[in-house]
Tab-separated table of C-alpha atoms in Angstrom:
chain	number	residue	atom	x	y	z
T	27	MET	CA	-31.088	2.203	0.175
T	28	ILE	CA	-28.033	0.970	2.103
T	29	ARG	CA	-28.806	-1.138	5.135
T	30	ALA	CA	-27.421	0.192	8.390
T	31	SER	CA	-26.152	-3.239	9.375
T	32	GLN	CA	-24.700	-4.649	6.184
T	33	ILE	CA	-22.835	-3.588	3.041
T	34	ARG	CA	-23.417	-5.901	0.088
T	35	TRP	CA	-20.535	-6.272	-2.340
T	36	ALA	CA	-20.046	-7.129	-5.992
T	37	ILE	CA	-16.570	-8.441	-6.828
T	38	LEU	CA	-15.124	-7.685	-10.263
T	39	GLY	CA	-12.265	-10.046	-11.060
T	40	THR	CA	-11.504	-13.543	-9.820
T	41	GLY	CA	-7.754	-13.390	-9.157
T	42	VAL	CA	-5.862	-14.091	-5.947
T	43	VAL	CA	-6.524	-10.656	-4.486
T	44	SER	CA	-10.289	-11.061	-4.974
T	45	ARG	CA	-10.213	-14.308	-3.037
T	46	LYS	CA	-8.259	-12.655	-0.238
T	47	PHE	CA	-10.751	-9.786	-0.105
T	48	VAL	CA	-13.756	-12.113	0.170
T	49	LEU	CA	-12.029	-14.143	2.872
T	50	GLY	CA	-11.139	-10.939	4.697
T	51	LEU	CA	-14.752	-9.761	4.723
T	52	ARG	CA	-15.580	-12.616	7.074
T	53	GLN	CA	-14.006	-10.590	9.881
T	54	LEU	CA	-16.874	-8.095	9.540
T	55	GLY	CA	-19.506	-10.752	10.176
T	56	ALA	CA	-23.023	-9.471	9.508
T	57	MET	CA	-21.678	-6.053	8.509
T	58	ALA	CA	-20.645	-7.284	5.050
T	59	SER	CA	-21.669	-9.861	2.480
T	60	VAL	CA	-20.904	-10.669	-1.152
T	61	SER	CA	-23.854	-10.715	-3.510
T	62	THR	CA	-22.116	-11.564	-6.762
T	63	VAL	CA	-18.858	-11.942	-8.646
T	64	ALA	CA	-18.087	-11.251	-12.304
T	65	SER	CA	-15.213	-12.040	-14.644
T	66	ARG	CA	-14.430	-11.590	-18.332
T	67	ASP	CA	-14.583	-15.394	-18.344
T	68	PRO	CA	-18.019	-16.519	-17.066
T	69	ALA	CA	-16.628	-19.963	-16.266
T	70	LYS	CA	-14.116	-18.421	-13.855
T	71	ALA	CA	-16.896	-16.424	-12.219
T	72	GLN	CA	-18.958	-19.589	-11.759
T	73	LYS	CA	-16.003	-21.433	-10.235
T	74	PHE	CA	-15.214	-18.541	-7.897
T	75	ALA	CA	-18.871	-18.228	-6.888
T	76	ALA	CA	-19.153	-21.941	-6.150
T	77	SER	CA	-16.091	-21.897	-3.880
T	78	PHE	CA	-17.617	-19.125	-1.754
T	79	ARG	CA	-21.283	-20.054	-2.188
T	80	ILE	CA	-22.243	-16.719	-3.710
T	81	GLY	CA	-23.936	-15.661	-6.917
T	82	ALA	CA	-22.211	-15.214	-10.265
T	83	ALA	CA	-23.107	-12.548	-12.821
T	84	GLY	CA	-22.961	-13.074	-16.560
T	85	ASP	CA	-20.871	-9.945	-17.069
T	86	TYR	CA	-19.517	-6.896	-15.262
T	87	ALA	CA	-22.423	-4.619	-16.176
T	88	SER	CA	-25.071	-6.949	-14.769
T	89	ALA	CA	-23.032	-7.379	-11.572
T	90	VAL	CA	-22.881	-3.660	-10.747
T	91	ALA	CA	-26.517	-3.112	-11.742
T	92	ARG	CA	-27.962	-5.528	-9.202
T	93	ASP	CA	-30.290	-4.093	-6.568
T	94	ASP	CA	-28.617	-6.147	-3.840
T	95	VAL	CA	-25.224	-4.469	-4.393
T	96	ASP	CA	-24.160	-1.415	-2.388
T	97	ALA	CA	-20.438	-1.371	-3.178
T	98	VAL	CA	-18.210	-2.675	-5.949
T	99	TYR	CA	-14.694	-4.005	-5.462
T	100	VAL	CA	-12.677	-3.580	-8.659
T	101	ALA	CA	-9.860	-6.145	-8.746
T	102	THR	CA	-9.429	-6.486	-12.494
T	103	PRO	CA	-6.090	-5.568	-14.177
T	104	PRO	CA	-5.150	-1.852	-13.937
T	105	SER	CA	-5.968	-1.407	-17.629
T	106	GLU	CA	-9.627	-2.127	-16.779
T	107	HIS	CA	-9.919	-0.061	-13.610
T	108	GLU	CA	-11.197	3.118	-15.226
T	109	ALA	CA	-13.936	1.419	-17.268
T	110	HIS	CA	-15.125	-0.692	-14.373
T	111	ALA	CA	-15.001	2.147	-11.846
T	112	LEU	CA	-16.983	4.441	-14.149
T	113	MET	CA	-19.493	1.641	-14.681
T	114	ALA	CA	-20.012	1.280	-10.936
T	115	ILE	CA	-20.237	5.033	-10.400
T	116	ALA	CA	-22.818	5.355	-13.181
T	117	ALA	CA	-24.852	2.676	-11.430
T	118	GLY	CA	-24.767	4.724	-8.221
T	119	LYS	CA	-22.607	2.245	-6.343
T	120	ALA	CA	-19.680	2.972	-4.050
T	121	VAL	CA	-16.422	1.734	-5.519
T	122	LEU	CA	-13.195	0.379	-4.005
T	123	ILE	CA	-10.444	0.143	-6.622
T	124	GLU	CA	-7.398	-2.080	-6.221
T	125	LYS	CA	-4.020	-0.434	-6.406
T	126	PRO	CA	-2.622	0.853	-8.630
T	127	PHE	CA	-5.668	3.101	-8.859
T	128	ALA	CA	-5.536	3.391	-12.659
T	129	MET	CA	-3.206	3.109	-15.651
T	130	ASP	CA	-2.058	6.716	-15.278
T	131	ALA	CA	-2.852	10.028	-13.612
T	132	ALA	CA	-5.204	11.110	-16.399
T	133	ALA	CA	-7.380	8.030	-15.910
T	134	ALA	CA	-7.244	8.490	-12.129
T	135	SER	CA	-8.439	12.074	-12.542
T	136	ARG	CA	-11.356	10.989	-14.713
T	137	ILE	CA	-12.453	8.418	-12.120
T	138	ALA	CA	-12.243	10.980	-9.324
T	139	ALA	CA	-14.138	13.588	-11.341
T	140	ALA	CA	-16.935	11.131	-12.127
T	141	ALA	CA	-17.267	10.071	-8.481
T	142	THR	CA	-17.307	13.694	-7.317
T	143	ALA	CA	-19.924	14.679	-9.881
T	144	ALA	CA	-22.113	11.733	-8.937
T	145	GLY	CA	-21.648	12.211	-5.191
T	146	THR	CA	-20.510	8.584	-4.949
T	147	PHE	CA	-17.917	7.207	-2.543
T	148	CYS	CA	-14.712	6.130	-4.266
T	149	MET	CA	-11.384	5.000	-2.792
T	150	GLU	CA	-8.178	3.226	-3.734
T	151	ALA	CA	-7.780	-0.134	-2.001
T	152	MET	CA	-4.370	0.587	-0.490
T	153	TRP	CA	-5.147	-1.757	2.372
T	154	THR	CA	-1.828	-1.251	4.176
T	155	ARG	CA	-2.851	2.268	5.204
T	156	PHE	CA	-5.742	0.879	7.229
T	157	LEU	CA	-3.853	-1.708	9.295
T	158	PRO	CA	-3.611	-1.124	13.068
T	159	LEU	CA	0.167	-0.610	12.990
T	160	MET	CA	-0.114	2.243	10.492
T	161	ALA	CA	-2.547	4.049	12.800
T	162	GLU	CA	0.122	3.839	15.517
T	163	VAL	CA	2.801	5.105	13.105
T	164	ARG	CA	0.695	8.114	12.149
T	165	SER	CA	0.104	8.853	15.829
T	166	LEU	CA	3.833	8.778	16.614
T	167	VAL	CA	4.564	11.097	13.706
T	168	ALA	CA	1.798	13.510	14.737
T	169	GLN	CA	3.141	13.582	18.315
T	170	GLY	CA	6.585	14.538	17.023
T	171	VAL	CA	8.238	11.489	18.571
T	172	LEU	CA	10.602	11.217	15.595
T	173	GLY	CA	11.236	14.945	15.419
T	174	GLU	CA	11.436	16.514	11.976
T	175	LEU	CA	11.013	13.751	9.394
T	176	ARG	CA	14.002	13.637	7.053
T	177	SER	CA	13.920	10.374	5.116
T	178	LEU	CA	12.115	7.159	4.290
T	179	GLN	CA	13.703	4.054	2.795
T	180	ALA	CA	11.657	1.056	1.726
T	181	SER	CA	11.510	-1.864	-0.669
T	182	PHE	CA	9.033	-4.348	-2.048
T	183	MET	CA	10.791	-7.050	-4.050
T	184	GLY	CA	10.156	-10.642	-5.055
T	185	SER	CA	11.436	-13.222	-7.513
T	186	ASP	CA	8.927	-14.265	-10.185
T	187	LEU	CA	9.415	-16.120	-13.442
T	188	PRO	CA	8.720	-13.805	-16.411
T	189	ASP	CA	5.478	-14.772	-18.125
T	190	ALA	CA	3.812	-12.515	-20.679
T	191	GLY	CA	0.517	-14.237	-19.918
T	192	VAL	CA	0.566	-12.942	-16.333
T	193	SER	CA	-0.614	-9.364	-15.779
T	194	LEU	CA	2.497	-8.563	-13.692
T	195	PHE	CA	4.585	-8.877	-16.869
T	196	ASP	CA	2.061	-7.490	-19.371
T	197	PRO	CA	2.538	-3.778	-20.211
T	198	ALA	CA	-0.869	-3.617	-21.888
T	199	ARG	CA	-2.563	-4.587	-18.636
T	200	GLY	CA	-0.503	-2.262	-16.437
T	201	GLY	CA	2.254	-4.613	-15.341
T	202	GLY	CA	5.639	-3.723	-13.895
T	203	ALA	CA	7.505	-3.613	-10.605
T	204	LEU	CA	6.592	-0.015	-9.826
T	205	MET	CA	2.877	-0.362	-10.582
T	206	HIS	CA	2.392	-3.545	-8.592
T	207	ARG	CA	5.031	-3.391	-5.845
T	208	GLY	CA	6.651	0.019	-5.704
T	209	VAL	CA	3.212	1.578	-5.327
T	210	TYR	CA	3.113	0.331	-1.702
T	211	PRO	CA	6.138	2.243	-0.359
T	212	LEU	CA	5.302	5.153	-2.658
T	213	SER	CA	1.835	5.459	-1.161
T	214	LEU	CA	3.125	5.190	2.409
T	215	ALA	CA	5.811	7.789	1.694
T	216	ARG	CA	3.192	10.212	0.368
T	217	GLN	CA	1.051	9.719	3.447
T	218	LEU	CA	3.867	10.052	5.987
T	219	LEU	CA	6.096	12.690	4.362
T	220	GLY	CA	3.541	14.744	2.474
T	221	PRO	CA	3.202	16.047	-1.099
T	222	ILE	CA	5.805	15.034	-3.663
T	223	ALA	CA	7.826	17.819	-5.289
T	224	ARG	CA	10.275	15.872	-7.470
T	225	VAL	CA	10.715	12.350	-8.847
T	226	SER	CA	13.933	10.718	-10.100
T	227	ALA	CA	13.987	7.109	-11.248
T	228	ILE	CA	15.853	4.364	-13.039
T	229	GLY	CA	14.467	1.043	-14.185
T	230	ARG	CA	15.393	-2.144	-15.975
T	231	ILE	CA	12.983	-3.156	-18.715
T	232	GLY	CA	12.677	-6.900	-19.265
T	233	ALA	CA	11.953	-8.899	-22.398
T	234	THR	CA	8.201	-8.675	-21.778
T	235	GLY	CA	8.347	-4.860	-21.894
T	236	VAL	CA	7.701	-4.038	-18.229
T	237	ASP	CA	10.077	-2.663	-15.607
T	238	GLU	CA	11.307	-5.721	-13.763
T	239	ASP	CA	13.487	-3.727	-11.347
T	240	CYS	CA	13.405	-0.056	-10.417
T	241	SER	CA	14.638	2.495	-7.926
T	242	VAL	CA	12.847	5.774	-7.267
T	243	ILE	CA	13.930	8.826	-5.295
T	244	LEU	CA	11.379	11.387	-4.159
T	245	ARG	CA	11.863	14.837	-2.730
T	246	HIS	CA	8.838	15.956	-0.789
T	247	GLU	CA	7.674	19.547	-0.435
T	248	SER	CA	8.783	19.378	3.191
T	249	GLY	CA	12.339	18.704	2.035
T	250	ALA	CA	12.250	15.073	3.210
T	251	MET	CA	13.606	12.371	0.909
T	252	THR	CA	12.270	8.940	-0.026
T	253	THR	CA	14.264	6.108	-1.590
T	254	LEU	CA	12.341	3.038	-2.718
T	255	THR	CA	13.205	-0.120	-4.622
T	256	ALA	CA	10.847	-2.545	-6.334
T	257	SER	CA	11.459	-5.755	-8.238
T	258	LEU	CA	9.653	-8.613	-9.949
T	259	ARG	CA	12.848	-10.646	-10.331
T	260	ALA	CA	14.803	-10.501	-7.065
T	261	PRO	CA	14.031	-10.671	-3.323
T	262	GLY	CA	14.655	-7.829	-0.918
T	263	PRO	CA	14.263	-6.842	2.740
T	264	ASN	CA	10.729	-5.526	2.105
T	265	ASP	CA	10.751	-3.315	5.180
T	266	LEU	CA	10.437	0.430	5.737
T	267	VAL	CA	12.654	2.796	7.717
T	268	LEU	CA	11.354	6.232	8.672
T	269	ALA	CA	13.974	8.599	10.089
T	270	GLY	CA	13.640	11.925	11.854
T	271	THR	CA	15.892	14.240	13.817
T	272	ARG	CA	14.947	12.534	17.098
T	273	GLY	CA	14.470	8.928	16.175
T	274	LEU	CA	14.137	6.082	13.744
T	275	LEU	CA	11.181	3.784	13.181
T	276	ARG	CA	11.655	0.488	11.357
T	277	LEU	CA	8.575	-1.351	10.098
T	278	GLU	CA	9.426	-5.021	9.825
T	279	ALA	CA	8.611	-6.972	6.679
T	280	PRO	CA	6.361	-7.545	4.927
T	281	ILE	CA	5.843	-3.921	3.967
T	282	TYR	CA	2.375	-4.595	2.560
T	283	ARG	CA	1.090	-6.189	5.799
T	284	PRO	CA	3.272	-5.002	8.706
T	285	HIS	CA	2.393	-5.652	12.320
T	286	ARG	CA	5.681	-4.984	14.153
T	287	ALA	CA	7.918	-1.925	14.298
T	288	ARG	CA	10.931	-0.896	16.354
T	289	LEU	CA	11.143	2.674	17.636
T	290	MET	CA	14.666	3.884	18.364
T	291	PRO	CA	14.793	7.405	19.837
T	292	VAL	CA	18.023	9.403	19.489
T	293	SER	CA	19.420	12.604	20.940
T	294	PRO	CA	21.030	14.882	18.342
T	295	ARG	CA	24.794	15.163	18.918
T	296	ASP	CA	26.557	18.452	19.505
T	297	ARG	CA	29.661	18.100	17.341
T	298	SER	CA	31.220	21.237	18.814
T	299	ARG	CA	31.751	19.365	22.088
T	300	GLN	CA	33.472	16.322	20.577
T	301	GLY	CA	37.063	15.431	19.829
T	302	GLY	CA	40.334	14.715	21.602
T	303	GLY	CA	41.146	13.438	25.065
T	304	ARG	CA	41.901	10.112	26.679
T	305	LEU	CA	38.295	8.907	26.314
T	306	GLU	CA	38.567	9.135	22.544
T	307	SER	CA	41.775	7.111	22.558
T	308	LEU	CA	40.176	4.395	24.639
T	309	ARG	CA	37.002	4.334	22.583
T	310	GLU	CA	38.867	4.021	19.271
T	311	GLY	CA	41.390	1.518	20.577
T	312	GLY	CA	41.504	-2.150	19.594
T	313	PRO	CA	40.056	-3.669	22.800
T	314	ALA	CA	37.094	-1.293	22.878
T	315	GLN	CA	36.325	-1.828	19.200
T	316	HIS	CA	36.616	-5.604	19.571
T	317	LEU	CA	34.121	-5.509	22.455
T	318	ASN	CA	31.847	-3.277	20.411
T	319	GLN	CA	31.769	-5.845	17.607
T	320	LEU	CA	30.980	-8.676	20.012
T	321	LEU	CA	28.119	-6.772	21.621
T	322	ALA	CA	26.679	-5.327	18.390
T	323	PRO	CA	23.987	-8.026	17.993
T	324	LEU	CA	22.720	-7.226	21.508
T	325	GLN	CA	22.652	-3.457	21.075
T	326	ARG	CA	19.552	-3.016	18.933
T	327	GLY	CA	17.767	-1.146	21.705
T	328	GLY	CA	14.605	0.821	21.233
T	329	ARG	CA	11.018	-0.170	21.863
T	330	MET	CA	9.171	-2.874	19.969
T	331	ILE	CA	5.664	-1.949	18.874
T	332	HIS	CA	3.303	-4.809	18.104
T	333	LYS	CA	-0.084	-4.077	16.565
T	334	PRO	CA	-1.495	-7.354	15.244
T	335	TYR	CA	-4.153	-7.328	12.534
T	336	ALA	CA	-7.256	-9.501	12.620
T	337	GLY	CA	-7.913	-12.115	9.962
T	338	ASN	CA	-5.877	-11.516	6.812
T	339	GLY	CA	-6.120	-7.727	7.158
T	340	TYR	CA	-8.244	-7.052	4.090
T	341	HIS	CA	-11.392	-6.189	5.996
T	342	TYR	CA	-10.040	-2.882	7.328
T	343	GLU	CA	-10.387	-1.166	3.959
T	344	ALA	CA	-13.882	-2.607	3.568
T	345	ALA	CA	-14.772	-1.229	6.997
T	346	GLU	CA	-13.567	2.186	5.836
T	347	VAL	CA	-15.983	2.004	2.903
T	348	SER	CA	-18.802	0.941	5.200
T	349	LYS	CA	-18.121	3.803	7.621
T	350	HIS	CA	-18.309	6.401	4.882
T	351	LEU	CA	-21.435	4.929	3.334
T	352	GLN	CA	-23.192	5.224	6.687
T	353	THR	CA	-22.171	8.892	7.023
T	354	ARG	CA	-22.741	9.560	3.297
T	355	ALA	CA	-19.211	10.929	2.924
T	356	THR	CA	-17.692	10.480	-0.524
T	357	VAL	CA	-13.942	10.637	0.195
T	358	SER	CA	-11.747	8.889	2.760
T	359	ALA	CA	-9.394	11.073	4.780
T	360	LEU	CA	-6.969	8.140	5.065
T	361	MET	CA	-6.863	7.485	1.298
T	362	PRO	CA	-8.208	10.592	-0.458
T	363	LEU	CA	-8.686	10.655	-4.213
T	364	SER	CA	-6.317	13.605	-4.507
T	365	GLU	CA	-3.480	11.449	-3.165
T	366	SER	CA	-4.331	8.573	-5.497
T	367	ILE	CA	-4.038	10.978	-8.424
T	368	GLU	CA	-0.761	12.404	-7.101
T	369	ILE	CA	0.683	8.915	-6.625
T	370	MET	CA	-0.248	7.975	-10.189
T	371	ALA	CA	1.365	11.201	-11.430
T	372	ALA	CA	4.581	10.246	-9.620
T	373	ILE	CA	4.435	6.789	-11.209
T	374	ASP	CA	3.919	8.385	-14.636
T	375	THR	CA	6.996	10.580	-14.122
T	376	ALA	CA	9.109	7.664	-12.921
T	377	ARG	CA	8.088	5.313	-15.714
T	378	ALA	CA	8.888	7.954	-18.326
T	379	GLN	CA	12.468	7.904	-17.049
T	380	PHE	CA	12.843	4.127	-17.377
T	381	ARG	CA	13.264	4.204	-21.147
């Protein structure tokens, strides 16, 4: 029986993201605790456990089977997500699965079907969706502040040394720029612009066999367009620009943990009323254009929106799990399983075009 005041977690995987998640849980105080951690390497589990003063399980199965575990955080490589999620579901535990949700849409569908059949809560750990700024973005969109949404442009890029021993560069473990970085803007685009109707993509496959750079274009059912870029080998702006008929909203980097955005409203121009006259001559003349260039850095305009996150931001997704366990709901409205499957299907389509 789940305690009303505390959700007890088992952590599967001992990588960097697992450490961040455990540190993030501290923001929830008595509402969350970690009972145990497990790894394919017991020595790594023991080391991780010692650093956080928690228990260590001998293997994954014994970790999810413990009576003092209410929810399981799956932070193993994507190739292991399905097996570990199904293990947790079979044990009757809620499960939070790191993005990407699975290796492909078929595996994502099997996880969702198992959770639905068991009546168990299951959610993808796309933590960015749960940050305070994203709640404000969704509110602005719902209010129609941006008008009709027409496009989204975003990137998540970084320069890493290729290493086949690292999961990022290992195709067998679900590596690649799109799976690990492009999934962020892809997920946000699906949430903000709606269902995806078409996917076009190009990618550059590196020596290790994964896409090291890629660009993806989406057309949504609404007619809106998304353009995203992801890379394991080169840096990028790592921001997001959402444009509508009445405004533009720029989320400042980093795209995975944004806390500032600039809203720039616009009034659609009536082209039938433009053209000719002395004003046009003055505006397009040398002095006016020179002044325009000098003042350009000062003409950003708009309204800055600042929605800081607490701690490192990882606890918001854990709080979402806790909320649904208390109400006995099995699906999150902010990160529904149907969208996780759709996102994986889009990734499948894009990756098929890389080769």
